[in-house]
């Protein structure tokens, strides 16, 4: 516990009067003490008994008992009634006359001291008094001064207590704070002001074995801080971190959003947002949002006025706590049923269950005249099922736990069994351990279309065309494999030459495995052999080609992958060309040129297996291409049917197979997963268009 200062002052006054009457050395009282008196902090950090109650001690100063029944964890702060002088401090277990700890301390004016009782009474960590002097200095601009002390005797030997002070943001020990043993403090270190996420880890584990994870701390410029690790890391004395100076914790984080379509157009919704009577944001219109605003903990009055007016249209009083995140959203259309109001949402920071994400969905779209008429169902299109039924305007779901994964959601009018969709959302990816929000806003009109926005930010999956072009067996049927994505079977019994275009896949680091399943004749059990695996970093909303290749002519099975642009340059098309045909035993012997009109195309010469040239910008037009072995004057090996590229087209073509003879099982051929608009198809489409017109 922490003693209150009035009790401390009274005890010290009693001691001063007692000492003055008997020695004449101290004859001042608090009223006429000089303002330059030293400041003293005292703390009991010595877990020397089986439990904290048995660590009770008496503390005497210059032979007079000043504090009694002081137990482990007790602190006395900012004592300033004693003048500068030399003092003897003795500590005795309660009820005994034996001095367990003592020290002589010279206290000077205008100086702050901390006296700590430390140790567990063992031979390696004996009981003693430790003194720390706060420096009288001005730190460099932008810095805080921080002292970290290790007074936790949690091992049998001092080397066994060594710890690293780790920066969780980097996952690495902080410079100069590695291998810190019991009984050592860092002294006051200058650290750049800012937020710090620190932990205490067993030394030498590269921050992997965390003994104590501190809450996020904020070190403010110009301030002095201390923090002490104490305890024995057991049930009686759990490892903890305490501060005598006091610590500053991160501010509250506030997101502000304008979701109120109360005017005829977006410009007419312009407002000013004031906090505690001060205009903070001006000319804020429907759809605007400001995220990550930092405010010190406290109570705040938020008022919203139409731009140029003095009348408050919306207001609220919000108590904000340190290290919490809040969203303040202005909603309503100013109608009697959906008046203007300011809603506050507190982010749920409790970790989701393993494998889950937390998701809050809010319905702030006043698209009907009455609240019942705004009711919607949040639907899962993959299962054609309702996730959140009958949600009316003005309601949010609260933070709901959902299994992590990719969701294809839509908003449908309530009671239509997801058939009458008001808004179809793009695929969303809810990652395990993350917390998300999403808000439906707007009036489903041309001026205020129905939309879904997020203040937390949303994660989106990637997209890939996945193909099996690895001729590793004697027959096509013998190449059958399963494809697993992040450990889950995505496709079964896939054989050479098959592909699936534009598959929604997770973004992030994605593990793709090619598996050959086999059935035991004796037991009937299915076993899986992974013949190919790799982890691919896939960016959100990006598009890729991802193919299994090789397994013939001495080439091992492998992956070929490239990111494909989704937007062609103005007035051009984009083409991706891949050489995935291992038709010779050496890469140099597989070299080909892509030719047109008897000439190699710049950038498409000497293509060797395996190579994919992605995102080639080509002008619109008709192309008649041939594939020729390198340096053979474009003598055709494969001639492609003429095809036409239009502005904005994004196409591809891949050479696959490894046998150059006709009628072979795996002939060298060219396939396109996007399709190529051949001249014949173009001719037919023109005829059809002419007939239609």
XYZ file of C-alpha atoms in Angstrom:
693
model
C 0.000 0.000 0.000
C 1.047 3.635 -0.273
C 0.940 5.818 2.862
C -0.779 9.174 2.518
C 1.368 12.229 2.845
C -0.536 13.823 5.782
C 0.233 10.786 7.941
C 3.870 10.909 6.895
C 4.129 14.617 7.668
C 2.600 14.138 11.109
C 5.000 11.323 11.924
C 7.996 13.324 10.766
C 6.849 16.395 12.717
C 6.588 14.258 15.804
C 10.096 12.986 15.198
C 11.471 16.486 14.580
C 9.951 17.783 17.799
C 11.216 14.751 19.698
C 14.747 15.100 18.321
C 14.781 18.860 18.960
C 13.724 18.488 22.611
C 16.398 15.900 23.294
C 19.342 16.995 21.182
C 18.638 20.501 20.030
C 19.773 19.421 16.588
C 16.399 19.753 14.923
C 14.145 22.501 16.227
C 12.109 23.410 13.146
C 8.546 22.620 12.292
C 7.008 22.299 8.838
C 5.707 25.869 8.831
C 9.149 27.479 9.061
C 11.180 24.803 7.197
C 13.160 26.323 4.353
C 11.675 25.702 0.921
C 15.009 24.169 -0.171
C 14.651 21.114 2.090
C 15.717 17.847 0.497
C 12.947 15.603 -0.798
C 13.018 11.939 0.244
C 11.161 8.884 -1.098
C 11.259 5.637 0.895
C 10.202 2.192 -0.362
C 10.235 -1.355 1.072
C 11.216 -3.702 -1.777
C 12.760 -6.500 0.345
C 10.798 -9.808 0.149
C 12.761 -11.462 2.959
C 9.949 -13.557 4.520
C 7.542 -16.263 3.393
C 4.779 -13.710 2.819
C 4.446 -9.900 2.726
C 2.827 -9.687 6.189
C 5.972 -11.154 7.739
C 8.185 -8.518 6.124
C 6.868 -5.920 8.605
C 9.630 -3.556 9.792
C 10.182 -0.406 11.802
C 12.189 2.432 10.245
C 14.086 4.770 12.542
C 15.923 7.976 11.727
C 18.756 9.111 14.011
C 17.593 6.594 16.644
C 13.899 7.562 16.681
C 11.217 5.251 15.276
C 9.446 7.122 12.506
C 7.580 4.446 10.496
C 6.187 1.243 11.984
C 4.620 -1.885 10.525
C 5.994 -1.152 7.086
C 5.602 -4.179 4.791
C 6.871 -5.180 1.372
C 5.549 -2.801 -1.286
C 4.887 0.147 1.056
C 6.163 3.521 -0.169
C 6.433 7.021 1.350
C 6.766 9.761 -1.224
C 7.910 13.387 -1.446
C 8.913 13.853 2.216
C 10.349 17.355 2.591
C 10.242 18.315 6.299
C 13.859 17.534 7.237
C 16.567 20.108 6.580
C 19.814 19.272 4.841
C 22.026 17.233 7.176
C 23.509 13.786 7.769
C 21.012 11.115 8.848
C 21.327 7.534 10.038
C 18.486 5.301 8.882
C 17.980 1.880 10.496
C 15.457 -0.826 9.650
C 14.422 -3.505 12.212
C 11.956 -6.386 11.830
C 8.829 -5.446 13.770
C 9.045 -6.401 17.454
C 12.838 -6.839 17.493
C 15.801 -4.667 18.403
C 18.046 -6.219 15.757
C 19.011 -3.836 12.961
C 18.597 -5.676 9.630
C 19.550 -2.761 7.381
C 21.151 0.593 7.986
C 22.840 3.452 6.207
C 24.181 6.957 6.739
C 22.875 9.468 4.192
C 23.929 13.032 3.552
C 20.902 14.998 2.340
C 21.519 18.278 0.543
C 19.198 21.180 -0.175
C 17.238 21.277 -3.440
C 17.924 17.585 -4.094
C 15.625 14.564 -4.298
C 16.625 11.183 -2.871
C 15.128 7.714 -3.019
C 16.026 5.174 -0.298
C 15.094 1.572 -1.061
C 15.140 -1.459 1.247
C 16.121 -4.379 -0.987
C 17.250 -8.004 -0.815
C 15.761 -11.292 0.328
C 18.107 -11.940 3.247
C 20.081 -14.631 1.406
C 23.846 -14.713 1.176
C 23.721 -13.680 -2.482
C 21.160 -10.906 -2.068
C 21.490 -9.624 1.521
C 19.245 -7.004 3.055
C 20.531 -3.485 2.418
C 19.520 0.116 1.835
C 20.045 1.481 -1.669
C 20.154 5.246 -2.257
C 19.417 6.954 -5.562
C 19.985 10.669 -6.153
C 17.884 12.465 -8.734
C 20.180 14.724 -10.771
C 19.629 18.460 -10.777
C 19.931 18.992 -14.483
C 18.010 20.069 -17.553
C 17.803 17.368 -20.172
C 18.242 17.945 -23.881
C 15.226 19.251 -25.768
C 12.798 16.464 -26.675
C 14.153 14.021 -24.112
C 12.861 12.487 -20.914
C 15.119 11.110 -18.170
C 14.309 7.513 -17.225
C 15.801 5.315 -14.485
C 15.129 1.566 -14.568
C 16.053 -0.509 -11.507
C 16.207 -4.291 -11.076
C 15.465 -5.159 -7.447
C 13.665 -8.459 -7.997
C 15.634 -11.328 -6.349
C 13.772 -14.032 -8.274
C 16.670 -16.507 -8.624
C 19.109 -18.141 -6.219
C 22.128 -16.310 -7.629
C 22.678 -12.814 -8.937
C 23.711 -14.035 -12.440
C 20.502 -16.068 -12.538
C 18.446 -12.876 -12.253
C 19.902 -11.253 -15.378
C 17.274 -9.750 -17.682
C 17.062 -7.760 -20.899
C 14.850 -4.684 -21.178
C 13.128 -5.125 -24.539
C 11.401 -2.759 -26.921
C 8.317 -4.677 -28.034
C 7.970 -2.441 -31.088
C 11.254 -3.781 -32.480
C 11.355 -7.120 -30.667
C 14.937 -6.404 -29.636
C 16.701 -5.474 -26.373
C 17.285 -1.778 -25.780
C 20.837 -0.578 -26.177
C 22.758 -0.682 -22.882
C 19.970 -2.576 -21.089
C 20.972 -6.179 -21.730
C 22.024 -8.700 -19.104
C 20.915 -6.446 -16.238
C 21.287 -8.379 -12.922
C 19.560 -7.903 -9.585
C 20.763 -4.878 -7.620
C 21.565 -2.689 -10.628
C 19.838 0.400 -11.911
C 20.458 2.169 -15.184
C 20.924 5.628 -13.719
C 18.884 8.360 -15.355
C 19.061 7.748 -19.104
C 18.030 10.372 -21.677
C 15.382 8.838 -23.929
C 13.544 10.563 -26.787
C 10.078 11.531 -25.616
C 7.327 9.309 -26.964
C 5.429 6.071 -26.482
C 7.321 2.999 -25.319
C 6.102 -0.580 -25.206
C 8.613 -2.345 -22.965
C 8.968 -5.798 -21.496
C 11.395 -7.617 -19.221
C 12.817 -10.805 -20.736
C 15.228 -13.421 -19.445
C 18.697 -12.408 -20.607
C 20.012 -14.103 -23.711
C 16.606 -15.181 -25.075
C 16.481 -12.387 -27.667
C 13.334 -11.095 -25.973
C 11.653 -14.461 -26.523
C 11.134 -15.433 -22.871
C 9.181 -12.502 -21.412
C 9.018 -12.406 -17.619
C 6.940 -9.229 -17.390
C 5.183 -7.207 -20.075
C 4.735 -3.562 -19.117
C 1.747 -1.534 -20.249
C 2.488 1.047 -22.898
C 4.194 4.076 -21.344
C 4.478 7.668 -22.458
C 7.690 9.494 -21.585
C 7.089 13.224 -21.910
C 9.852 15.659 -22.792
C 11.426 17.371 -19.776
C 10.118 14.832 -17.241
C 11.995 12.476 -14.878
C 10.715 8.911 -14.443
C 11.712 5.843 -12.480
C 10.509 2.251 -12.660
C 11.609 -0.647 -10.465
C 11.199 -4.375 -11.011
C 10.441 -6.026 -7.664
C 9.181 -9.370 -6.370
C 10.339 -12.980 -6.584
C 8.171 -14.181 -9.477
C 6.157 -16.502 -7.223
C 2.644 -16.545 -5.777
C 3.560 -14.591 -2.636
C 5.685 -12.024 -4.456
C 4.693 -11.859 -8.134
C 7.065 -10.024 -10.415
C 5.830 -6.482 -10.911
C 7.039 -3.018 -11.848
C 6.417 0.012 -9.609
C 7.297 3.661 -9.884
C 7.957 6.214 -7.180
C 8.024 9.153 -9.574
C 4.783 8.156 -11.202
C 4.446 7.079 -14.807
C 2.524 8.620 -17.666
C 0.395 6.330 -19.733
C -0.601 6.828 -23.353
C -3.396 9.265 -24.065
C -6.852 8.301 -25.184
C -7.198 7.788 -28.933
C -10.256 9.364 -30.516
C -11.739 8.911 -33.989
C -14.294 11.469 -35.165
C -16.640 10.909 -38.119
C -19.471 12.830 -39.784
C -22.142 10.324 -40.874
C -25.148 12.703 -40.726
C -26.718 13.418 -44.184
C -28.953 16.193 -42.890
C -28.888 18.552 -45.926
C -29.819 18.473 -49.599
C -26.225 17.922 -50.653
C -22.851 17.067 -49.144
C -21.678 20.704 -49.081
C -24.731 21.643 -47.032
C -23.687 19.262 -44.226
C -20.619 21.369 -43.358
C -20.105 21.684 -39.580
C -17.627 22.935 -36.979
C -16.590 20.592 -34.180
C -15.617 22.162 -30.841
C -13.971 20.399 -27.902
C -14.313 21.992 -24.471
C -15.431 25.233 -26.111
C -12.564 25.442 -28.612
C -13.164 24.967 -32.345
C -10.948 22.051 -33.379
C -12.247 20.954 -36.788
C -13.931 23.277 -39.294
C -15.804 22.735 -42.557
C -16.320 19.030 -41.842
C -18.798 17.483 -44.298
C -20.659 14.200 -44.560
C -18.244 11.297 -44.966
C -15.267 13.113 -43.450
C -13.394 11.321 -40.692
C -10.370 12.046 -38.543
C -8.699 9.058 -36.900
C -6.003 8.658 -34.264
C -6.509 11.972 -32.408
C -4.592 11.811 -29.100
C -6.123 13.437 -26.011
C -5.045 13.272 -22.372
C -7.405 11.321 -20.161
C -10.257 13.506 -18.876
C -13.848 14.562 -19.437
C -14.552 16.334 -22.717
C -17.567 18.240 -23.996
C -17.947 17.903 -27.765
C -20.282 20.260 -29.637
C -21.140 20.329 -33.333
C -22.506 23.444 -35.049
C -23.494 23.963 -38.677
C -20.787 26.035 -40.334
C -21.373 29.753 -39.756
C -23.983 29.171 -37.035
C -23.800 29.532 -33.269
C -26.515 26.960 -32.606
C -25.283 23.606 -31.310
C -26.901 20.841 -33.364
C -25.268 17.909 -31.558
C -23.394 17.627 -28.271
C -22.144 15.090 -25.789
C -19.987 14.744 -22.693
C -17.436 11.949 -22.961
C -15.119 10.710 -20.170
C -11.953 9.456 -21.890
C -9.587 7.047 -20.160
C -5.898 6.636 -20.774
C -4.834 4.014 -23.298
C -8.356 3.453 -24.634
C -9.720 4.130 -28.091
C -13.025 5.849 -28.785
C -15.074 6.664 -31.859
C -17.417 9.671 -31.868
C -19.811 9.614 -34.806
C -22.364 12.247 -35.803
C -25.485 10.563 -37.191
C -29.067 11.357 -38.192
C -30.833 13.277 -40.932
C -32.527 15.855 -38.685
C -35.934 14.206 -39.146
C -38.170 13.507 -36.138
C -37.490 9.776 -36.448
C -33.727 10.086 -36.898
C -32.636 13.291 -35.151
C -29.074 14.542 -35.145
C -27.039 12.999 -32.348
C -23.480 12.227 -31.338
C -22.748 8.587 -30.550
C -19.742 7.311 -28.638
C -18.230 3.848 -29.127
C -15.472 2.395 -26.945
C -13.150 0.007 -28.733
C -13.085 -3.475 -27.229
C -9.412 -4.152 -26.548
C -9.811 -7.585 -24.956
C -8.052 -10.116 -27.205
C -10.412 -12.240 -29.301
C -10.506 -15.967 -28.694
C -7.770 -17.909 -30.465
C -8.399 -18.012 -34.194
C -11.048 -15.294 -34.034
C -11.393 -11.614 -34.883
C -13.761 -9.091 -33.325
C -16.049 -7.113 -35.582
C -18.466 -4.246 -34.863
C -21.012 -3.388 -37.535
C -23.003 -0.172 -37.183
C -26.119 0.823 -39.123
C -26.142 4.622 -39.424
C -27.816 4.882 -42.827
C -31.193 6.717 -42.499
C -32.414 5.589 -45.920
C -36.142 5.298 -45.038
C -38.725 7.526 -43.401
C -39.115 5.328 -40.305
C -36.665 3.300 -38.266
C -38.462 -0.048 -38.802
C -38.246 0.489 -42.557
C -34.441 0.773 -42.341
C -34.006 -2.737 -40.900
C -31.414 -4.795 -42.764
C -29.840 -8.222 -42.574
C -26.067 -8.616 -42.825
C -25.655 -11.642 -45.084
C -22.838 -14.061 -45.824
C -23.006 -14.552 -49.596
C -20.830 -17.665 -49.489
C -23.437 -19.527 -47.436
C -26.467 -17.396 -48.324
C -27.047 -17.072 -44.596
C -27.721 -14.182 -42.247
C -24.879 -13.131 -39.939
C -26.688 -10.281 -38.132
C -30.486 -10.243 -38.607
C -32.892 -7.312 -38.538
C -30.465 -4.502 -37.704
C -32.299 -1.112 -37.708
C -30.866 2.373 -38.137
C -29.041 3.706 -35.079
C -27.894 0.312 -33.797
C -24.497 -1.303 -33.794
C -23.798 -4.965 -33.214
C -21.254 -4.434 -30.477
C -17.962 -6.244 -30.910
C -18.825 -9.764 -32.023
C -16.363 -12.636 -32.223
C -16.100 -14.201 -35.686
C -13.786 -16.962 -36.911
C -10.879 -15.423 -38.787
C -11.138 -15.765 -42.529
C -12.427 -14.223 -45.744
C -16.010 -13.013 -45.750
C -18.140 -12.069 -48.724
C -20.827 -9.949 -47.074
C -23.785 -7.974 -48.308
C -26.500 -5.793 -46.812
C -30.034 -6.921 -47.649
C -33.439 -5.596 -46.682
C -34.616 -7.426 -43.598
C -36.988 -10.328 -44.180
C -35.995 -10.939 -47.798
C -33.786 -13.935 -46.935
C -30.780 -12.056 -48.358
C -32.419 -11.845 -51.800
C -33.010 -8.087 -51.992
C -29.510 -6.664 -51.615
C -29.035 -2.981 -50.863
C -25.212 -3.115 -50.964
C -22.753 -5.836 -51.926
C -19.428 -5.458 -50.099
C -16.075 -6.457 -51.560
C -14.513 -9.552 -49.967
C -13.191 -8.736 -46.491
C -10.445 -10.505 -44.566
C -10.826 -10.660 -40.794
C -7.434 -11.632 -39.359
C -7.094 -13.569 -36.115
C -6.511 -11.311 -33.109
C -7.618 -8.124 -34.862
C -10.505 -5.784 -33.979
C -12.515 -4.154 -36.789
C -15.448 -1.821 -37.265
C -17.628 -1.111 -40.300
C -20.479 1.386 -40.625
C -23.279 1.572 -43.165
C -23.945 5.227 -44.004
C -25.873 7.243 -46.570
C -29.487 7.484 -47.713
C -29.380 5.166 -50.745
C -29.794 8.209 -52.995
C -27.728 9.760 -55.762
C -26.432 12.480 -53.407
C -25.852 10.172 -50.438
C -25.376 6.663 -51.862
C -25.380 3.752 -49.468
C -21.800 2.986 -48.474
C -19.760 1.122 -45.875
C -16.822 2.862 -44.200
C -14.460 1.924 -41.379
C -12.665 3.922 -38.721
C -10.440 1.042 -37.628
C -9.456 0.171 -41.165
C -10.356 -3.083 -42.902
C -8.203 -5.843 -44.301
C -8.824 -7.204 -47.766
C -7.746 -10.468 -49.383
C -5.667 -10.860 -52.508
C -6.627 -12.607 -55.758
C -4.695 -15.269 -57.614
C -4.960 -17.459 -60.677
C -3.730 -20.853 -59.505
C -2.637 -23.494 -62.012
C -1.014 -26.919 -62.245
C 1.523 -26.962 -65.080
C 3.959 -29.521 -63.620
C 4.194 -32.621 -65.889
C 5.891 -34.784 -63.265
C 4.228 -38.140 -64.081
C 3.899 -40.409 -67.092
C 0.219 -39.637 -67.558
C -1.985 -36.629 -66.930
C -4.019 -38.632 -64.425
C -0.816 -39.448 -62.555
C -0.219 -35.757 -61.880
C -3.323 -35.473 -59.643
C -2.639 -33.344 -56.544
C -4.459 -31.439 -53.833
C -3.627 -27.762 -53.241
C -3.597 -26.447 -49.681
C -3.635 -22.789 -48.690
C -2.537 -21.988 -45.122
C -3.015 -25.624 -44.193
C -6.554 -25.911 -45.561
C -7.390 -27.920 -48.685
C -8.501 -25.431 -51.342
C -8.642 -27.684 -54.442
C -8.684 -31.466 -54.780
C -7.688 -33.847 -57.583
C -6.141 -31.126 -59.718
C -4.266 -32.499 -62.740
C -1.748 -31.054 -65.166
C -3.171 -28.318 -67.385
C -5.948 -27.269 -65.003
C -6.195 -23.838 -63.454
C -8.692 -21.694 -61.546
C -8.767 -18.028 -62.494
C -9.176 -15.135 -60.066
C -9.452 -17.043 -56.795
C -9.880 -14.949 -53.655
C -6.971 -15.893 -51.362
C -5.755 -14.524 -48.026
C -3.367 -11.601 -48.068
C -0.252 -11.577 -45.912
C 2.257 -14.411 -45.715
C 0.385 -17.291 -47.352
C 1.591 -20.905 -47.261
C 0.787 -22.825 -50.456
C 1.369 -26.586 -50.556
C 1.063 -29.128 -53.365
C 0.102 -32.488 -51.904
C -0.089 -35.956 -53.456
C -2.690 -37.997 -51.563
C -2.376 -41.791 -51.495
C -4.586 -44.508 -50.043
C -3.120 -47.448 -48.139
C -4.258 -50.741 -49.696
C -4.060 -52.432 -46.321
C -5.773 -49.906 -44.047
C -7.575 -47.629 -46.470
C -6.108 -44.614 -44.684
C -5.241 -41.550 -46.720
C -1.742 -40.124 -46.352
C -0.478 -36.903 -47.857
C 3.009 -36.208 -49.137
C 3.895 -32.541 -49.596
C 5.880 -32.378 -52.814
C 6.055 -28.606 -53.022
C 5.539 -25.778 -50.546
C 6.392 -22.121 -50.239
C 5.231 -19.028 -48.372
C 4.251 -16.097 -50.558
C 3.838 -12.481 -49.327
C 0.572 -11.424 -50.963
C -0.497 -7.787 -50.724
C -4.089 -6.771 -50.025
C -6.282 -6.328 -53.151
C -3.362 -7.290 -55.411
C -3.575 -9.910 -58.156
C -1.147 -12.755 -58.859
C -0.493 -15.766 -61.043
C 0.720 -18.773 -59.062
C 1.612 -21.985 -60.873
C 3.163 -25.332 -60.044
C 5.739 -26.140 -62.726
C 8.665 -28.487 -63.429
C 9.108 -32.150 -62.596
C 10.365 -33.134 -66.093
C 13.675 -33.203 -67.996
C 15.577 -33.098 -64.712
C 13.926 -29.921 -63.420
C 12.529 -30.154 -59.885
C 8.950 -29.231 -59.136
C 8.763 -25.528 -58.327
C 6.466 -22.542 -58.111
C 6.285 -19.707 -60.624
C 4.587 -16.576 -59.299
C 4.226 -12.948 -60.352
C 2.099 -9.981 -59.344
C -0.134 -8.769 -62.187
C -1.162 -5.156 -62.560
C -4.909 -4.598 -62.627
C -4.839 -1.327 -64.573
C -3.405 -0.835 -68.045
C -1.807 2.495 -69.030
C -4.102 4.863 -70.890
C -4.483 3.822 -74.510
C -2.657 0.528 -74.075
C -3.120 -3.094 -73.035
C -1.068 -5.155 -70.613
C 0.261 -8.599 -71.426
C 2.060 -11.167 -69.277
C 4.123 -13.794 -71.102
C 5.467 -16.886 -69.362
C 7.909 -19.585 -70.453
C 6.977 -22.529 -68.249
C 7.872 -25.337 -70.685
C 10.985 -27.340 -69.643
C 11.472 -28.911 -73.091
C 15.274 -29.237 -72.809
C 17.550 -30.439 -70.037
C 19.501 -27.180 -69.771
C 17.902 -23.702 -69.315
C 20.002 -22.235 -72.149
C 18.586 -24.838 -74.548
C 15.037 -23.778 -73.703
C 15.667 -20.191 -74.873
C 12.996 -18.799 -77.197
C 12.136 -15.540 -78.949
C 8.626 -14.136 -79.235
C 8.336 -12.793 -82.770
C 5.942 -10.752 -84.863
C 6.235 -10.007 -88.557
C 9.469 -11.995 -88.657
C 11.208 -9.916 -85.971
C 11.769 -10.598 -82.249
C 9.747 -8.323 -79.984
C 11.922 -6.072 -77.828
C 12.101 -7.435 -74.293
C 10.817 -10.864 -75.342
C 14.002 -12.457 -76.642
C 16.128 -15.209 -75.133
C 13.364 -16.200 -72.724
C 14.516 -19.265 -70.812
C 12.591 -21.677 -68.634
C 11.289 -20.738 -66.076
C 10.537 -17.073 -66.678
C 7.462 -14.866 -66.510
C 7.648 -11.379 -67.995
C 4.771 -9.503 -66.385
C 2.844 -6.356 -67.244
C 4.186 -5.595 -70.724
C 2.514 -2.459 -72.117
C 1.401 -2.982 -75.718
C -0.562 -0.717 -78.057
C -4.014 -1.825 -79.092
C -4.133 -3.799 -82.317
C -4.061 -7.226 -83.941
C -1.143 -9.497 -83.031
C 0.117 -12.522 -84.956
C 2.826 -14.030 -82.788
C 5.139 -16.979 -83.198
C 7.424 -18.666 -80.706
C 10.827 -19.531 -82.128
C 13.940 -21.026 -80.631
C 16.445 -18.309 -79.830
C 18.629 -17.052 -82.699
C 16.789 -19.008 -85.415
C 15.555 -15.913 -87.295
C 12.056 -16.382 -85.875
C 11.560 -19.830 -87.438
C 8.266 -20.856 -85.854
C 8.035 -23.638 -83.339
C 4.537 -22.552 -82.254
C 2.293 -20.188 -84.170
C -0.460 -18.490 -82.207
C -3.816 -17.722 -83.734
C -4.139 -13.988 -84.464
C -5.684 -12.069 -81.582
C -6.690 -8.494 -80.921
C -5.855 -6.265 -77.947
C -8.106 -3.367 -77.040
C -7.293 -0.399 -74.811
C -7.415 -1.521 -71.193
C -7.143 -5.259 -71.897
C -5.121 -7.320 -69.409
C -4.171 -10.672 -70.904
C -1.620 -13.437 -70.523
C -0.142 -16.380 -72.383
C 2.006 -19.213 -71.024
C 4.014 -21.883 -72.772
C 3.637 -25.192 -70.903
C 4.547 -28.857 -71.466
C 7.902 -30.400 -72.299
C 7.450 -32.710 -75.327
C 8.037 -31.210 -78.790
C 6.551 -34.168 -80.689
C 2.965 -34.088 -81.919
C 0.465 -36.264 -80.101
C 2.627 -36.361 -76.966
C 1.111 -36.583 -73.476
C 2.552 -33.238 -72.452
C 3.064 -31.312 -75.704
C 4.533 -27.841 -75.661
C 1.573 -25.520 -76.135
C 0.407 -22.015 -75.267
C -2.527 -21.417 -72.960
C -4.097 -18.239 -71.638
C -5.893 -18.053 -68.292
C -7.470 -14.734 -69.313
C -8.416 -15.749 -72.836
C -7.260 -14.060 -76.024
C -9.711 -12.390 -78.357
C -8.884 -14.153 -81.641
C -9.477 -12.535 -84.992
C -12.144 -15.154 -85.764
C -13.959 -14.433 -82.496
C -13.690 -10.725 -83.250
C -15.171 -11.313 -86.737
C -18.079 -13.247 -85.240
C -18.682 -10.548 -82.629
C -18.750 -7.847 -85.329
C -21.273 -9.842 -87.361
C -23.397 -10.402 -84.264
C -23.229 -6.721 -83.434
C -24.245 -5.792 -86.980
C -27.188 -8.145 -86.839
C -28.194 -6.749 -83.445
C -28.001 -3.200 -84.735
